[in-house]
């Protein structure tokens, strides 16, 4: 996790630097066609600041996790490719819940695009059901894990 930690830290700092540069460049631009001279263009500046904050949230998660776990082979200078061989994890082979989740997100998104509150509400409820189905897929029915 130290590799991801460093990567997101660099991106976070870059976003804040870009926001400062962007704000300064738009402030010194005194072209009368743009309206008020010496005025910061706030939309881009705030977007870059928020991008830095969102990247900072991801960096903080990776930083906390990297302090709690042992270094992975990717984080050690003496790590070998063979050190990461073996089982990676469990991946669901035949789940239809991601498709249902995508369709319900599209439903809610169409409601937002056309500003139909009833469709936004219906899509939100459908998203909750799809997330529940995806989360608890292996706890019910014939796919239940555990002693049988």
PDB file of C-alpha atoms in Angstrom:
ATOM      1  CA  UNK A   1       0.000   0.000   0.000  1.00  0.00           C
ATOM      2  CA  UNK A   2       2.976   2.305   0.263  1.00  0.00           C
ATOM      3  CA  UNK A   3       3.192   2.544  -3.534  1.00  0.00           C
ATOM      4  CA  UNK A   4      -0.436   3.644  -3.832  1.00  0.00           C
ATOM      5  CA  UNK A   5       0.069   5.924  -0.837  1.00  0.00           C
ATOM      6  CA  UNK A   6       2.908   7.768  -2.592  1.00  0.00           C
ATOM      7  CA  UNK A   7       1.073   7.899  -5.917  1.00  0.00           C
ATOM      8  CA  UNK A   8      -2.086   9.483  -4.521  1.00  0.00           C
ATOM      9  CA  UNK A   9      -0.058  11.888  -2.368  1.00  0.00           C
ATOM     10  CA  UNK A  10       1.765  13.142  -5.468  1.00  0.00           C
ATOM     11  CA  UNK A  11      -1.509  13.535  -7.375  1.00  0.00           C
ATOM     12  CA  UNK A  12      -3.110  15.355  -4.417  1.00  0.00           C
ATOM     13  CA  UNK A  13      -0.244  17.848  -4.124  1.00  0.00           C
ATOM     14  CA  UNK A  14      -0.253  18.313  -7.920  1.00  0.00           C
ATOM     15  CA  UNK A  15      -3.966  19.177  -7.896  1.00  0.00           C
ATOM     16  CA  UNK A  16      -3.456  21.847  -5.237  1.00  0.00           C
ATOM     17  CA  UNK A  17      -0.503  23.301  -7.154  1.00  0.00           C
ATOM     18  CA  UNK A  18      -2.546  23.317 -10.386  1.00  0.00           C
ATOM     19  CA  UNK A  19      -5.424  25.021  -8.559  1.00  0.00           C
ATOM     20  CA  UNK A  20      -3.087  27.756  -7.322  1.00  0.00           C
ATOM     21  CA  UNK A  21      -1.561  28.248 -10.774  1.00  0.00           C
ATOM     22  CA  UNK A  22      -4.980  28.238 -12.446  1.00  0.00           C
ATOM     23  CA  UNK A  23      -6.379  30.743  -9.971  1.00  0.00           C
ATOM     24  CA  UNK A  24      -3.370  33.031 -10.396  1.00  0.00           C
ATOM     25  CA  UNK A  25      -3.429  32.862 -14.193  1.00  0.00           C
ATOM     26  CA  UNK A  26      -7.140  33.673 -14.345  1.00  0.00           C
ATOM     27  CA  UNK A  27      -6.677  36.493 -11.833  1.00  0.00           C
ATOM     28  CA  UNK A  28      -3.947  38.278 -13.803  1.00  0.00           C
ATOM     29  CA  UNK A  29      -5.825  37.974 -17.085  1.00  0.00           C
ATOM     30  CA  UNK A  30      -7.234  41.464 -17.594  1.00  0.00           C
ATOM     31  CA  UNK A  31      -8.892  40.909 -20.958  1.00  0.00           C
ATOM     32  CA  UNK A  32     -12.082  43.020 -20.947  1.00  0.00           C
ATOM     33  CA  UNK A  33     -13.863  40.379 -23.027  1.00  0.00           C
ATOM     34  CA  UNK A  34     -13.897  38.111 -19.983  1.00  0.00           C
ATOM     35  CA  UNK A  35     -15.736  40.593 -17.803  1.00  0.00           C
ATOM     36  CA  UNK A  36     -14.238  41.939 -14.595  1.00  0.00           C
ATOM     37  CA  UNK A  37     -10.448  42.317 -14.765  1.00  0.00           C
ATOM     38  CA  UNK A  38      -8.349  40.756 -12.007  1.00  0.00           C
ATOM     39  CA  UNK A  39     -11.096  38.313 -11.154  1.00  0.00           C
ATOM     40  CA  UNK A  40     -10.508  34.637 -10.354  1.00  0.00           C
ATOM     41  CA  UNK A  41     -12.412  32.102 -12.449  1.00  0.00           C
ATOM     42  CA  UNK A  42     -13.935  30.151  -9.590  1.00  0.00           C
ATOM     43  CA  UNK A  43     -15.424  27.135 -11.368  1.00  0.00           C
ATOM     44  CA  UNK A  44     -12.115  25.695 -12.515  1.00  0.00           C
ATOM     45  CA  UNK A  45     -10.288  26.702  -9.338  1.00  0.00           C
ATOM     46  CA  UNK A  46     -12.855  25.078  -7.069  1.00  0.00           C
ATOM     47  CA  UNK A  47     -12.994  21.992  -9.307  1.00  0.00           C
ATOM     48  CA  UNK A  48      -9.227  21.554  -8.986  1.00  0.00           C
ATOM     49  CA  UNK A  49      -9.357  22.103  -5.217  1.00  0.00           C
ATOM     50  CA  UNK A  50     -12.132  19.517  -4.870  1.00  0.00           C
ATOM     51  CA  UNK A  51     -10.169  17.106  -7.070  1.00  0.00           C
ATOM     52  CA  UNK A  52      -7.249  17.522  -4.692  1.00  0.00           C
ATOM     53  CA  UNK A  53      -9.512  16.950  -1.684  1.00  0.00           C
ATOM     54  CA  UNK A  54     -11.058  13.808  -3.188  1.00  0.00           C
ATOM     55  CA  UNK A  55      -7.624  12.465  -4.078  1.00  0.00           C
ATOM     56  CA  UNK A  56      -6.557  13.336  -0.546  1.00  0.00           C
ATOM     57  CA  UNK A  57      -9.369  11.193   0.845  1.00  0.00           C
ATOM     58  CA  UNK A  58      -8.107   8.200  -1.139  1.00  0.00           C
ATOM     59  CA  UNK A  59      -4.539   8.975  -0.040  1.00  0.00           C
ATOM     60  CA  UNK A  60      -5.637   9.062   3.601  1.00  0.00           C
ATOM     61  CA  UNK A  61      -7.280   5.633   3.313  1.00  0.00           C
ATOM     62  CA  UNK A  62      -4.170   4.130   1.732  1.00  0.00           C
ATOM     63  CA  UNK A  63      -1.933   5.825   4.310  1.00  0.00           C
ATOM     64  CA  UNK A  64      -3.938   4.426   7.237  1.00  0.00           C
ATOM     65  CA  UNK A  65      -4.025   0.936   5.697  1.00  0.00           C
ATOM     66  CA  UNK A  66      -0.296   1.005   4.893  1.00  0.00           C
ATOM     67  CA  UNK A  67       0.489   1.689   8.550  1.00  0.00           C
ATOM     68  CA  UNK A  68      -1.636  -1.234   9.761  1.00  0.00           C
ATOM     69  CA  UNK A  69      -0.451  -4.021   7.458  1.00  0.00           C
ATOM     70  CA  UNK A  70       2.916  -5.581   6.796  1.00  0.00           C
ATOM     71  CA  UNK A  71       4.727  -4.383   3.673  1.00  0.00           C
ATOM     72  CA  UNK A  72       3.626  -6.224   0.555  1.00  0.00           C
ATOM     73  CA  UNK A  73       6.152  -7.550  -1.969  1.00  0.00           C
ATOM     74  CA  UNK A  74       5.404  -4.524  -4.191  1.00  0.00           C
ATOM     75  CA  UNK A  75       6.456  -2.227  -1.360  1.00  0.00           C
ATOM     76  CA  UNK A  76       9.734  -3.944  -0.545  1.00  0.00           C
ATOM     77  CA  UNK A  77      12.866  -3.299  -2.618  1.00  0.00           C
ATOM     78  CA  UNK A  78      13.811  -6.990  -2.370  1.00  0.00           C
ATOM     79  CA  UNK A  79      10.331  -8.220  -3.405  1.00  0.00           C
ATOM     80  CA  UNK A  80      10.157 -10.826  -6.158  1.00  0.00           C
ATOM     81  CA  UNK A  81       7.377 -11.583  -8.622  1.00  0.00           C
ATOM     82  CA  UNK A  82       7.060 -15.079  -7.166  1.00  0.00           C
ATOM     83  CA  UNK A  83       6.188 -13.585  -3.773  1.00  0.00           C
ATOM     84  CA  UNK A  84       2.759 -12.534  -5.057  1.00  0.00           C
ATOM     85  CA  UNK A  85       1.866 -15.821  -6.730  1.00  0.00           C
ATOM     86  CA  UNK A  86      -1.069 -17.854  -5.534  1.00  0.00           C
ATOM     87  CA  UNK A  87      -4.703 -17.111  -4.907  1.00  0.00           C
ATOM     88  CA  UNK A  88      -5.571 -13.458  -5.341  1.00  0.00           C
ATOM     89  CA  UNK A  89      -9.077 -13.513  -3.947  1.00  0.00           C
ATOM     90  CA  UNK A  90     -12.634 -14.625  -4.576  1.00  0.00           C
ATOM     91  CA  UNK A  91     -14.464 -13.322  -7.614  1.00  0.00           C
ATOM     92  CA  UNK A  92     -18.090 -14.133  -8.277  1.00  0.00           C
ATOM     93  CA  UNK A  93     -18.268 -16.293 -11.409  1.00  0.00           C
ATOM     94  CA  UNK A  94     -21.886 -15.793 -12.393  1.00  0.00           C
ATOM     95  CA  UNK A  95     -23.548 -12.856 -10.717  1.00  0.00           C
ATOM     96  CA  UNK A  96     -26.199 -10.780 -12.448  1.00  0.00           C
ATOM     97  CA  UNK A  97     -26.357  -8.209  -9.642  1.00  0.00           C
ATOM     98  CA  UNK A  98     -23.765  -5.845 -11.193  1.00  0.00           C
ATOM     99  CA  UNK A  99     -25.943  -5.599 -14.294  1.00  0.00           C
ATOM    100  CA  UNK A 100     -28.999  -4.849 -12.162  1.00  0.00           C
ATOM    101  CA  UNK A 101     -27.047  -2.261 -10.202  1.00  0.00           C
ATOM    102  CA  UNK A 102     -25.916  -0.563 -13.415  1.00  0.00           C
ATOM    103  CA  UNK A 103     -29.473  -0.495 -14.778  1.00  0.00           C
ATOM    104  CA  UNK A 104     -30.883   1.009 -11.590  1.00  0.00           C
ATOM    105  CA  UNK A 105     -28.112   3.639 -11.602  1.00  0.00           C
ATOM    106  CA  UNK A 106     -29.091   4.504 -15.185  1.00  0.00           C
ATOM    107  CA  UNK A 107     -32.721   4.753 -14.065  1.00  0.00           C
ATOM    108  CA  UNK A 108     -31.829   7.189 -11.275  1.00  0.00           C
ATOM    109  CA  UNK A 109     -29.504   9.091 -13.640  1.00  0.00           C
ATOM    110  CA  UNK A 110     -32.263   9.552 -16.212  1.00  0.00           C
ATOM    111  CA  UNK A 111     -34.448  10.878 -13.408  1.00  0.00           C
ATOM    112  CA  UNK A 112     -31.771  13.438 -12.522  1.00  0.00           C
ATOM    113  CA  UNK A 113     -31.212  14.443 -16.168  1.00  0.00           C
ATOM    114  CA  UNK A 114     -34.891  15.121 -16.807  1.00  0.00           C
ATOM    115  CA  UNK A 115     -35.526  16.218 -13.195  1.00  0.00           C
ATOM    116  CA  UNK A 116     -38.301  13.749 -12.473  1.00  0.00           C
ATOM    117  CA  UNK A 117     -38.420  13.424  -8.668  1.00  0.00           C
ATOM    118  CA  UNK A 118     -40.568  10.302  -8.788  1.00  0.00           C
ATOM    119  CA  UNK A 119     -38.031   8.590 -11.086  1.00  0.00           C
ATOM    120  CA  UNK A 120     -35.128   9.706  -8.903  1.00  0.00           C
ATOM    121  CA  UNK A 121     -36.895   8.215  -5.868  1.00  0.00           C
ATOM    122  CA  UNK A 122     -37.762   4.979  -7.698  1.00  0.00           C
ATOM    123  CA  UNK A 123     -34.187   4.686  -8.972  1.00  0.00           C
ATOM    124  CA  UNK A 124     -32.807   5.312  -5.478  1.00  0.00           C
ATOM    125  CA  UNK A 125     -34.993   2.581  -3.977  1.00  0.00           C
ATOM    126  CA  UNK A 126     -34.029   0.227  -6.805  1.00  0.00           C
ATOM    127  CA  UNK A 127     -30.340   1.008  -6.200  1.00  0.00           C
ATOM    128  CA  UNK A 128     -30.753   0.106  -2.520  1.00  0.00           C
ATOM    129  CA  UNK A 129     -32.317  -3.235  -3.442  1.00  0.00           C
ATOM    130  CA  UNK A 130     -29.606  -3.964  -6.015  1.00  0.00           C
ATOM    131  CA  UNK A 131     -26.821  -3.101  -3.551  1.00  0.00           C
ATOM    132  CA  UNK A 132     -28.474  -5.331  -0.963  1.00  0.00           C
ATOM    133  CA  UNK A 133     -28.738  -8.159  -3.472  1.00  0.00           C
ATOM    134  CA  UNK A 134     -25.104  -7.796  -4.477  1.00  0.00           C
ATOM    135  CA  UNK A 135     -23.934  -7.593  -0.873  1.00  0.00           C
ATOM    136  CA  UNK A 136     -25.917 -10.544   0.441  1.00  0.00           C
ATOM    137  CA  UNK A 137     -25.707 -12.728  -2.655  1.00  0.00           C
ATOM    138  CA  UNK A 138     -23.738 -15.473  -0.932  1.00  0.00           C
ATOM    139  CA  UNK A 139     -25.701 -15.419   2.330  1.00  0.00           C
ATOM    140  CA  UNK A 140     -29.035 -16.682   0.974  1.00  0.00           C
ATOM    141  CA  UNK A 141     -30.473 -19.482  -1.075  1.00  0.00           C
ATOM    142  CA  UNK A 142     -28.534 -22.240  -2.816  1.00  0.00           C
ATOM    143  CA  UNK A 143     -25.331 -20.211  -2.955  1.00  0.00           C
ATOM    144  CA  UNK A 144     -25.052 -19.924   0.808  1.00  0.00           C
ATOM    145  CA  UNK A 145     -21.498 -20.516   1.961  1.00  0.00           C
ATOM    146  CA  UNK A 146     -20.655 -22.624   4.963  1.00  0.00           C
ATOM    147  CA  UNK A 147     -21.402 -26.144   6.172  1.00  0.00           C
ATOM    148  CA  UNK A 148     -24.045 -27.848   4.087  1.00  0.00           C
TER     149      UNK A 148
END
